Short mmCIF file of C-alpha atoms in Angstrom, two decimals:
data_model
loop_
_atom_site.label_atom_id
_atom_site.label_comp_id
_atom_site.label_asym_id
_atom_site.label_seq_id
_atom_site.Cartn_x
_atom_site.Cartn_y
_atom_site.Cartn_z
CA MET A 19 172.35 -101.10 34.34
CA ARG A 20 169.28 -101.20 33.21
CA ASN A 21 168.09 -99.38 36.02
CA ASP A 22 169.33 -96.99 34.92
CA VAL A 23 168.36 -96.92 31.31
CA MET A 24 164.69 -96.48 33.26
CA THR A 25 165.52 -94.07 35.16
CA SER A 26 166.90 -91.51 32.69
CA GLY A 27 164.21 -92.32 29.99
CA HIS A 28 161.89 -91.69 33.13
CA ARG A 29 163.57 -88.36 33.43
CA ILE A 30 163.21 -86.95 29.79
CA ALA A 31 160.00 -88.00 29.92
CA ALA A 32 159.35 -85.66 32.48
CA LEU A 33 161.44 -82.99 30.59
CA SER A 34 158.95 -83.05 27.56
CA VAL A 35 155.96 -83.11 30.24
CA LEU A 36 157.23 -80.04 31.39
CA ALA A 37 158.20 -78.42 28.41
CA LEU A 38 154.55 -78.95 27.37
CA ALA A 39 153.71 -77.30 30.40
CA LEU A 40 155.55 -74.09 30.04
CA ALA A 41 154.63 -74.01 26.38
CA ALA A 42 150.89 -73.58 27.33
CA CYS A 43 151.44 -71.14 29.26
CA SER A 44 153.10 -68.95 27.61
CA SER A 45 150.25 -69.13 24.71
CA ALA A 46 148.14 -68.59 27.05
CA THR A 47 149.00 -65.00 28.59
CA THR A 48 149.89 -63.90 25.08
CA ALA A 49 146.51 -64.93 23.12
CA GLY A 50 144.34 -62.26 23.35
CA PRO A 51 140.39 -62.37 25.16
CA ALA A 52 138.15 -64.89 23.52
CA ARG A 53 135.05 -64.11 21.39
CA THR A 54 132.25 -65.88 20.56
CA PRO A 55 131.82 -66.58 16.63
CA GLY A 56 129.50 -64.44 14.91
CA THR A 57 129.68 -61.72 17.83
CA THR A 58 130.93 -58.16 17.31
CA ALA A 59 131.56 -55.58 20.03
CA ALA A 60 128.49 -52.40 19.81
CA PRO A 61 130.17 -49.20 18.99
CA THR A 62 129.55 -46.68 22.34
CA THR A 63 128.50 -43.31 20.65
CA ALA A 64 127.58 -39.99 22.48
CA SER A 65 124.30 -38.54 23.09
CA VAL A 66 123.83 -35.85 20.87
CA PRO A 67 121.26 -32.80 22.10
CA ALA A 68 118.16 -32.49 20.14
CA THR A 69 118.31 -29.79 18.26
CA PRO A 70 115.42 -27.09 19.84
CA SER A 71 112.25 -26.32 17.48
CA THR A 72 111.80 -23.14 16.36
CA GLY A 73 108.36 -23.24 15.65
CA SER A 74 106.16 -21.48 12.99
CA PRO A 75 103.66 -18.91 13.47
CA SER A 76 100.10 -20.11 13.54
CA ALA A 77 98.07 -19.59 9.79
CA THR A 78 94.63 -19.32 11.08
CA GLY A 79 95.24 -16.60 14.04
CA PRO A 80 96.87 -12.81 12.87
CA GLN A 81 99.77 -12.60 12.53
CA PRO A 82 101.89 -9.49 14.11
CA GLY A 83 102.34 -6.37 10.74
CA SER A 84 99.83 -8.93 9.28
CA GLY A 85 96.88 -5.48 9.33
CA ALA A 86 94.21 -8.03 10.19
CA ALA A 87 91.28 -6.81 11.50
CA PRO A 88 89.36 -7.70 14.61
CA ARG A 89 86.08 -9.41 13.97
CA CYS A 90 82.80 -6.73 12.75
CA ARG A 91 80.35 -6.37 16.28
CA SER A 92 76.50 -5.75 16.15
CA ALA A 93 77.05 -2.57 17.60
CA GLN A 94 79.55 -1.44 14.72
CA LEU A 95 77.71 -2.51 12.06
CA SER A 96 74.27 -1.15 10.63
CA ALA A 97 71.92 -3.23 7.90
CA SER A 98 69.90 -2.86 4.68
CA LEU A 99 68.64 -4.23 1.97
CA GLY A 100 69.29 -3.80 -1.57
CA PRO A 101 66.76 -2.98 -4.55
CA PRO A 102 64.61 -6.86 -5.29
CA GLU A 103 65.29 -8.67 -8.42
CA GLY A 104 62.74 -10.92 -8.80
CA ALA A 105 63.29 -13.99 -10.08
CA ALA A 106 60.97 -17.41 -11.07
CA GLY A 107 59.17 -17.84 -8.15
CA SER A 108 61.32 -15.60 -6.09
CA VAL A 109 63.10 -12.13 -5.08
CA TYR A 110 66.12 -11.56 -4.57
CA ARG A 111 68.25 -8.79 -2.26
CA VAL A 112 71.48 -7.92 -1.19
CA LEU A 113 71.67 -7.77 2.69
CA ILE A 114 74.29 -4.64 3.12
CA PHE A 115 76.55 -4.38 6.11
CA THR A 116 77.76 -0.92 7.01
CA ASN A 117 80.66 -0.62 9.76
CA THR A 118 79.68 2.86 11.04
CA GLY A 119 81.78 2.18 13.98
CA ASN A 120 86.02 4.35 14.34
CA GLY A 121 88.19 0.98 12.99
CA ALA A 122 88.76 -1.49 10.30
CA CYS A 123 86.96 -4.52 11.23
CA SER A 124 86.20 -8.34 9.70
CA MET A 125 84.01 -10.23 8.50
CA ARG A 126 83.42 -13.79 7.52
CA GLY A 127 80.85 -16.24 7.34
CA PHE A 128 77.26 -16.60 7.36
CA PRO A 129 74.91 -14.57 8.54
CA GLY A 130 71.61 -15.27 10.43
CA VAL A 131 68.44 -14.55 8.62
CA SER A 132 64.61 -14.57 10.22
CA TYR A 133 61.21 -13.04 9.28
CA VAL A 134 60.27 -11.81 12.20
CA ALA A 135 56.45 -10.09 13.39
CA GLY A 136 54.69 -8.11 16.09
CA ASP A 137 56.05 -5.67 18.32
CA ALA A 138 57.42 -8.18 19.86
CA GLY A 139 59.72 -8.98 17.27
CA GLN A 140 58.21 -12.92 17.53
CA GLN A 141 60.09 -15.37 14.54
CA VAL A 142 57.69 -16.92 11.54
CA GLY A 143 59.20 -19.77 10.35
CA PRO A 144 62.44 -21.09 9.77
CA ALA A 145 65.19 -19.24 10.21
CA ALA A 146 67.49 -18.66 6.06
CA GLU A 147 69.38 -21.76 5.06
CA ARG A 148 73.09 -21.21 4.38
CA VAL A 149 73.82 -21.51 0.58
CA GLY A 150 77.36 -22.08 -1.01
CA ASP A 151 81.03 -22.03 1.03
CA THR A 152 81.87 -20.41 3.93
CA GLY A 153 84.81 -18.07 1.85
CA GLY A 154 87.46 -15.65 3.39
CA SER A 155 87.84 -13.13 5.51
CA VAL A 156 86.60 -9.32 4.58
CA ARG A 157 88.29 -6.36 5.87
CA ILE A 158 85.50 -3.50 6.60
CA ALA A 159 86.87 0.30 6.72
CA PRO A 160 84.94 2.48 8.80
CA GLY A 161 82.19 3.79 6.14
CA ALA A 162 82.93 0.59 3.96
CA THR A 163 80.71 -1.90 3.89
CA ALA A 164 80.23 -6.24 2.39
CA SER A 165 76.99 -8.30 1.97
CA ALA A 166 75.46 -11.26 1.55
CA GLN A 167 72.75 -12.57 -0.94
CA LEU A 168 69.57 -12.79 0.13
CA GLN A 169 66.47 -15.58 -1.85
CA LEU A 170 63.30 -14.54 -0.71
CA VAL A 171 61.10 -17.52 -2.02
CA ASN A 172 57.48 -16.31 -2.73
CA VAL A 173 55.08 -18.31 -0.31
CA ALA A 174 52.06 -18.33 -2.08
CA ASN A 175 53.65 -21.25 -3.99
CA TYR A 176 52.98 -23.45 -1.00
CA ASP A 177 49.98 -25.27 0.12
CA ALA A 178 48.92 -22.25 2.95
CA ALA A 179 47.81 -25.39 5.26
CA VAL A 180 51.47 -26.15 5.86
CA CYS A 181 52.29 -22.92 4.90
CA ARG A 182 50.14 -20.91 7.21
CA PRO A 183 51.10 -17.31 6.21
CA THR A 184 52.11 -14.42 8.04
CA PRO A 185 52.63 -10.86 7.40
CA VAL A 186 55.71 -10.01 8.73
CA ARG A 187 57.33 -6.65 9.09
CA GLY A 188 61.11 -7.19 8.64
CA MET A 189 64.26 -9.53 9.23
CA ARG A 190 65.89 -10.50 12.34
CA ILE A 191 70.07 -10.21 11.28
CA TYR A 192 73.11 -11.45 13.50
CA PRO A 193 76.63 -11.02 11.88
CA PRO A 194 78.58 -13.94 11.50
CA GLY A 195 79.45 -14.35 15.42
CA GLU A 196 77.22 -12.50 17.64
CA THR A 197 74.38 -13.11 19.30
CA ALA A 198 73.32 -9.19 19.23
CA ALA A 199 70.60 -8.68 16.34
CA LEU A 200 70.67 -6.04 13.55
CA PHE A 201 66.92 -5.10 12.51
CA VAL A 202 65.95 -4.95 8.90
CA PRO A 203 62.53 -3.10 7.91
CA VAL A 204 59.86 -4.85 5.29
CA GLU A 205 57.23 -5.96 4.12
CA GLU A 206 57.23 -9.74 2.80
CA THR A 207 55.13 -12.86 3.93
CA GLY A 208 56.70 -15.86 5.59
CA CYS A 209 55.54 -18.94 6.24
CA ALA A 210 54.52 -19.23 10.32
CA GLY A 211 54.74 -23.36 9.47
CA THR A 212 57.19 -25.78 7.99
CA PRO A 213 57.35 -25.08 4.50
CA PRO A 214 58.16 -27.70 2.02
CA SER A 215 61.34 -26.17 1.50
CA SER A 216 63.47 -22.86 2.16
CA GLN A 217 61.79 -19.59 2.21
CA LEU A 218 64.57 -17.72 2.76
CA THR A 219 68.41 -18.85 2.00
CA VAL A 220 71.45 -16.58 2.29
CA GLY A 221 75.05 -16.59 1.26
CA THR A 222 78.44 -15.76 3.00
CA ILE A 223 79.87 -12.31 3.31
CA ILE A 224 81.19 -10.90 0.33
CA ALA A 225 83.64 -7.44 -0.27
CA PRO A 226 81.20 -5.05 -2.08
#
Protein backbone atom coordinates (compact mmCIF):
# COMPACT_ATOMS: atom_id res chain seq x y z
CA MET A 1 0.00 0.00 0.00
CA ARG A 2 2.80 2.49 0.87
CA ASN A 3 4.56 1.80 -2.42
CA ASP A 4 1.37 2.62 -4.37
CA VAL A 5 1.02 5.97 -2.59
CA MET A 6 4.65 6.94 -3.31
CA THR A 7 4.28 5.94 -6.96
CA SER A 8 1.15 8.05 -7.27
CA GLY A 9 2.99 11.03 -5.66
CA HIS A 10 5.86 10.68 -8.07
CA ARG A 11 3.45 10.73 -11.02
CA ILE A 12 1.74 13.87 -9.74
CA ALA A 13 5.11 15.62 -9.31
CA ALA A 14 6.22 14.58 -12.78
CA LEU A 15 2.99 15.91 -14.29
CA SER A 16 3.44 19.21 -12.48
CA VAL A 17 6.99 19.62 -13.83
CA LEU A 18 5.78 18.82 -17.35
CA ALA A 19 2.96 21.40 -17.08
CA LEU A 20 5.41 24.10 -15.95
CA ALA A 21 7.76 23.27 -18.81
CA LEU A 22 4.95 23.53 -21.38
CA ALA A 23 3.83 26.88 -19.94
CA ALA A 24 7.37 28.25 -20.14
CA CYS A 25 7.73 27.10 -23.73
CA SER A 26 4.43 28.74 -24.71
CA SER A 27 5.49 32.04 -23.08
CA ALA A 28 8.80 31.99 -24.93
CA THR A 29 7.14 31.60 -28.32
CA THR A 30 4.66 34.50 -27.83
CA ALA A 31 6.96 37.09 -26.28
CA GLY A 32 8.46 39.77 -28.53
CA PRO A 33 12.18 40.23 -29.12
CA ALA A 34 14.09 41.37 -26.12
CA ARG A 35 15.37 44.97 -26.08
CA THR A 36 18.23 46.39 -24.21
CA PRO A 37 16.96 48.90 -21.67
CA GLY A 38 17.60 52.50 -22.62
CA THR A 39 17.97 51.92 -26.39
CA THR A 40 15.61 52.59 -29.31
CA ALA A 41 15.80 51.51 -32.90
CA ALA A 42 17.09 54.22 -35.26
CA PRO A 43 14.53 55.21 -37.91
CA THR A 44 15.51 54.67 -41.55
CA THR A 45 15.22 57.75 -43.79
CA ALA A 46 15.42 57.92 -47.57
CA SER A 47 18.31 59.83 -49.11
CA VAL A 48 17.18 63.28 -50.33
CA PRO A 49 19.01 64.55 -53.43
CA ALA A 50 20.76 67.88 -52.92
CA THR A 51 19.08 70.90 -54.50
CA PRO A 52 21.26 72.04 -57.42
CA SER A 53 22.78 75.48 -56.94
CA THR A 54 21.50 78.05 -59.41
CA GLY A 55 24.43 80.38 -58.71
CA SER A 56 24.41 84.14 -59.19
CA PRO A 57 26.19 86.38 -61.68
CA SER A 58 29.47 87.83 -60.51
CA ALA A 59 29.21 91.35 -59.16
CA THR A 60 32.75 92.16 -60.23
CA GLY A 61 32.51 91.53 -63.96
CA PRO A 62 30.35 93.14 -66.65
CA GLN A 63 26.87 91.63 -66.85
CA PRO A 64 24.97 90.95 -70.08
CA GLY A 65 22.94 93.98 -71.02
CA SER A 66 24.62 96.20 -68.41
CA GLY A 67 26.19 98.43 -71.05
CA ALA A 68 29.63 98.13 -69.46
CA ALA A 69 32.37 99.51 -71.68
CA PRO A 70 35.84 97.96 -72.10
CA ARG A 71 38.84 99.58 -70.46
CA CYS A 72 40.24 102.62 -72.21
CA ARG A 73 43.50 101.89 -74.00
CA SER A 74 46.31 104.39 -74.43
CA ALA A 75 45.90 104.25 -78.24
CA GLN A 76 42.35 105.62 -78.02
CA LEU A 77 43.14 108.42 -75.57
CA SER A 78 44.78 111.83 -75.62
CA ALA A 79 45.94 113.72 -72.54
CA SER A 80 46.09 117.40 -71.74
CA LEU A 81 46.28 119.77 -68.76
CA GLY A 82 43.73 122.29 -67.59
CA PRO A 83 44.77 125.82 -66.60
CA PRO A 84 46.88 126.17 -63.44
CA GLU A 85 45.37 127.23 -60.14
CA GLY A 86 47.78 128.52 -57.54
CA ALA A 87 47.86 127.56 -53.89
CA ALA A 88 50.38 127.94 -51.08
CA GLY A 89 53.55 126.22 -52.26
CA SER A 90 51.79 124.31 -55.07
CA VAL A 91 49.99 124.55 -58.37
CA TYR A 92 46.89 122.46 -59.11
CA ARG A 93 46.02 121.34 -62.61
CA VAL A 94 43.42 118.98 -64.00
CA LEU A 95 44.75 116.09 -66.06
CA ILE A 96 42.20 115.53 -68.84
CA PHE A 97 41.76 112.32 -70.82
CA THR A 98 39.79 112.51 -74.07
CA ASN A 99 38.37 109.43 -75.79
CA THR A 100 39.55 109.77 -79.39
CA GLY A 101 38.31 106.31 -80.39
CA ASN A 102 35.11 105.23 -82.12
CA GLY A 103 33.55 103.42 -79.16
CA ALA A 104 32.87 104.06 -75.51
CA CYS A 105 35.44 102.91 -72.95
CA SER A 106 35.83 103.08 -69.19
CA MET A 107 38.53 104.19 -66.76
CA ARG A 108 38.93 103.42 -63.07
CA GLY A 109 41.68 104.18 -60.61
CA PHE A 110 44.80 106.30 -60.65
CA PRO A 111 46.88 107.29 -63.66
CA GLY A 112 50.66 107.10 -63.43
CA VAL A 113 52.34 110.50 -63.71
CA SER A 114 56.00 111.52 -63.67
CA TYR A 115 58.18 114.38 -64.85
CA VAL A 116 60.46 113.74 -67.84
CA ALA A 117 63.34 115.67 -69.38
CA GLY A 118 65.55 115.50 -72.47
CA ASP A 119 64.79 114.10 -75.88
CA ALA A 120 64.87 110.55 -74.50
CA GLY A 121 62.21 111.40 -71.91
CA GLN A 122 64.18 110.22 -68.88
CA GLN A 123 62.21 110.39 -65.64
CA VAL A 124 63.03 113.20 -63.23
CA GLY A 125 62.57 112.28 -59.57
CA PRO A 126 59.84 110.15 -58.00
CA ALA A 127 56.53 109.55 -59.77
CA ALA A 128 53.34 111.15 -58.47
CA GLU A 129 51.98 109.88 -55.16
CA ARG A 130 48.40 108.60 -55.30
CA VAL A 131 45.98 110.33 -52.93
CA GLY A 132 42.37 109.54 -52.04
CA ASP A 133 40.14 106.56 -52.76
CA THR A 134 40.23 104.50 -55.95
CA GLY A 135 36.68 105.46 -56.88
CA GLY A 136 34.31 103.80 -59.34
CA SER A 137 34.43 103.14 -63.05
CA VAL A 138 33.90 106.14 -65.34
CA ARG A 139 32.35 105.52 -68.77
CA ILE A 140 33.66 107.80 -71.52
CA ALA A 141 31.76 108.13 -74.76
CA PRO A 142 33.66 108.93 -77.99
CA GLY A 143 34.79 112.54 -77.84
CA ALA A 144 33.99 112.81 -74.10
CA THR A 145 36.46 113.25 -71.25
CA ALA A 146 37.40 112.11 -67.76
CA SER A 147 39.91 113.75 -65.46
CA ALA A 148 42.18 113.47 -62.44
CA GLN A 149 43.47 116.17 -60.10
CA LEU A 150 47.20 116.92 -60.14
CA GLN A 151 49.23 118.81 -57.54
CA LEU A 152 52.59 120.20 -58.66
CA VAL A 153 54.69 121.23 -55.67
CA ASN A 154 56.99 124.24 -55.94
CA VAL A 155 60.30 122.42 -55.50
CA ALA A 156 62.13 125.72 -54.92
CA ASN A 157 60.97 125.33 -51.31
CA TYR A 158 63.14 122.23 -50.89
CA ASP A 159 66.81 122.15 -50.01
CA ALA A 160 68.54 122.41 -53.39
CA ALA A 161 71.28 119.96 -52.38
CA VAL A 162 68.64 117.33 -51.64
CA CYS A 163 66.19 118.18 -54.42
CA ARG A 164 68.68 118.88 -57.23
CA PRO A 165 66.25 121.09 -59.18
CA THR A 166 66.00 120.09 -62.84
CA PRO A 167 63.98 121.67 -65.66
CA VAL A 168 61.46 119.27 -67.19
CA ARG A 169 59.85 119.33 -70.60
CA GLY A 170 56.68 117.49 -69.79
CA MET A 171 54.91 114.63 -68.05
CA ARG A 172 54.72 110.94 -68.88
CA ILE A 173 51.17 109.72 -68.32
CA TYR A 174 49.99 106.12 -67.97
CA PRO A 175 46.21 105.62 -68.09
CA PRO A 176 45.01 103.22 -65.36
CA GLY A 177 45.99 99.63 -66.16
CA GLU A 178 48.04 100.59 -69.22
CA THR A 179 51.76 100.17 -69.94
CA ALA A 180 51.89 102.45 -73.01
CA ALA A 181 52.46 106.06 -72.00
CA LEU A 182 51.08 109.36 -73.23
CA PHE A 183 53.02 112.64 -73.15
CA VAL A 184 51.86 116.05 -72.00
CA PRO A 185 54.22 119.00 -72.59
CA VAL A 186 54.68 121.33 -69.64
CA GLU A 187 57.54 123.58 -68.51
CA GLU A 188 58.19 122.99 -64.83
CA THR A 189 61.03 122.25 -62.46
CA GLY A 190 61.29 118.90 -60.75
CA CYS A 191 63.62 117.24 -58.26
CA ALA A 192 66.17 114.90 -59.78
CA GLY A 193 67.03 113.86 -56.23
CA THR A 194 64.74 112.54 -53.54
CA PRO A 195 62.66 115.40 -52.09
CA PRO A 196 61.48 115.25 -48.46
CA SER A 197 57.85 115.02 -49.65
CA SER A 198 56.00 114.30 -52.90
CA GLN A 199 56.78 116.67 -55.75
CA LEU A 200 53.66 115.42 -57.55
CA THR A 201 50.37 113.98 -56.35
CA VAL A 202 47.49 112.57 -58.41
CA GLY A 203 43.89 111.75 -57.61
CA THR A 204 41.65 109.05 -59.02
CA ILE A 205 39.81 109.26 -62.33
CA ILE A 206 36.49 111.12 -62.07
CA ALA A 207 33.75 112.11 -64.49
CA PRO A 208 33.90 115.71 -65.76
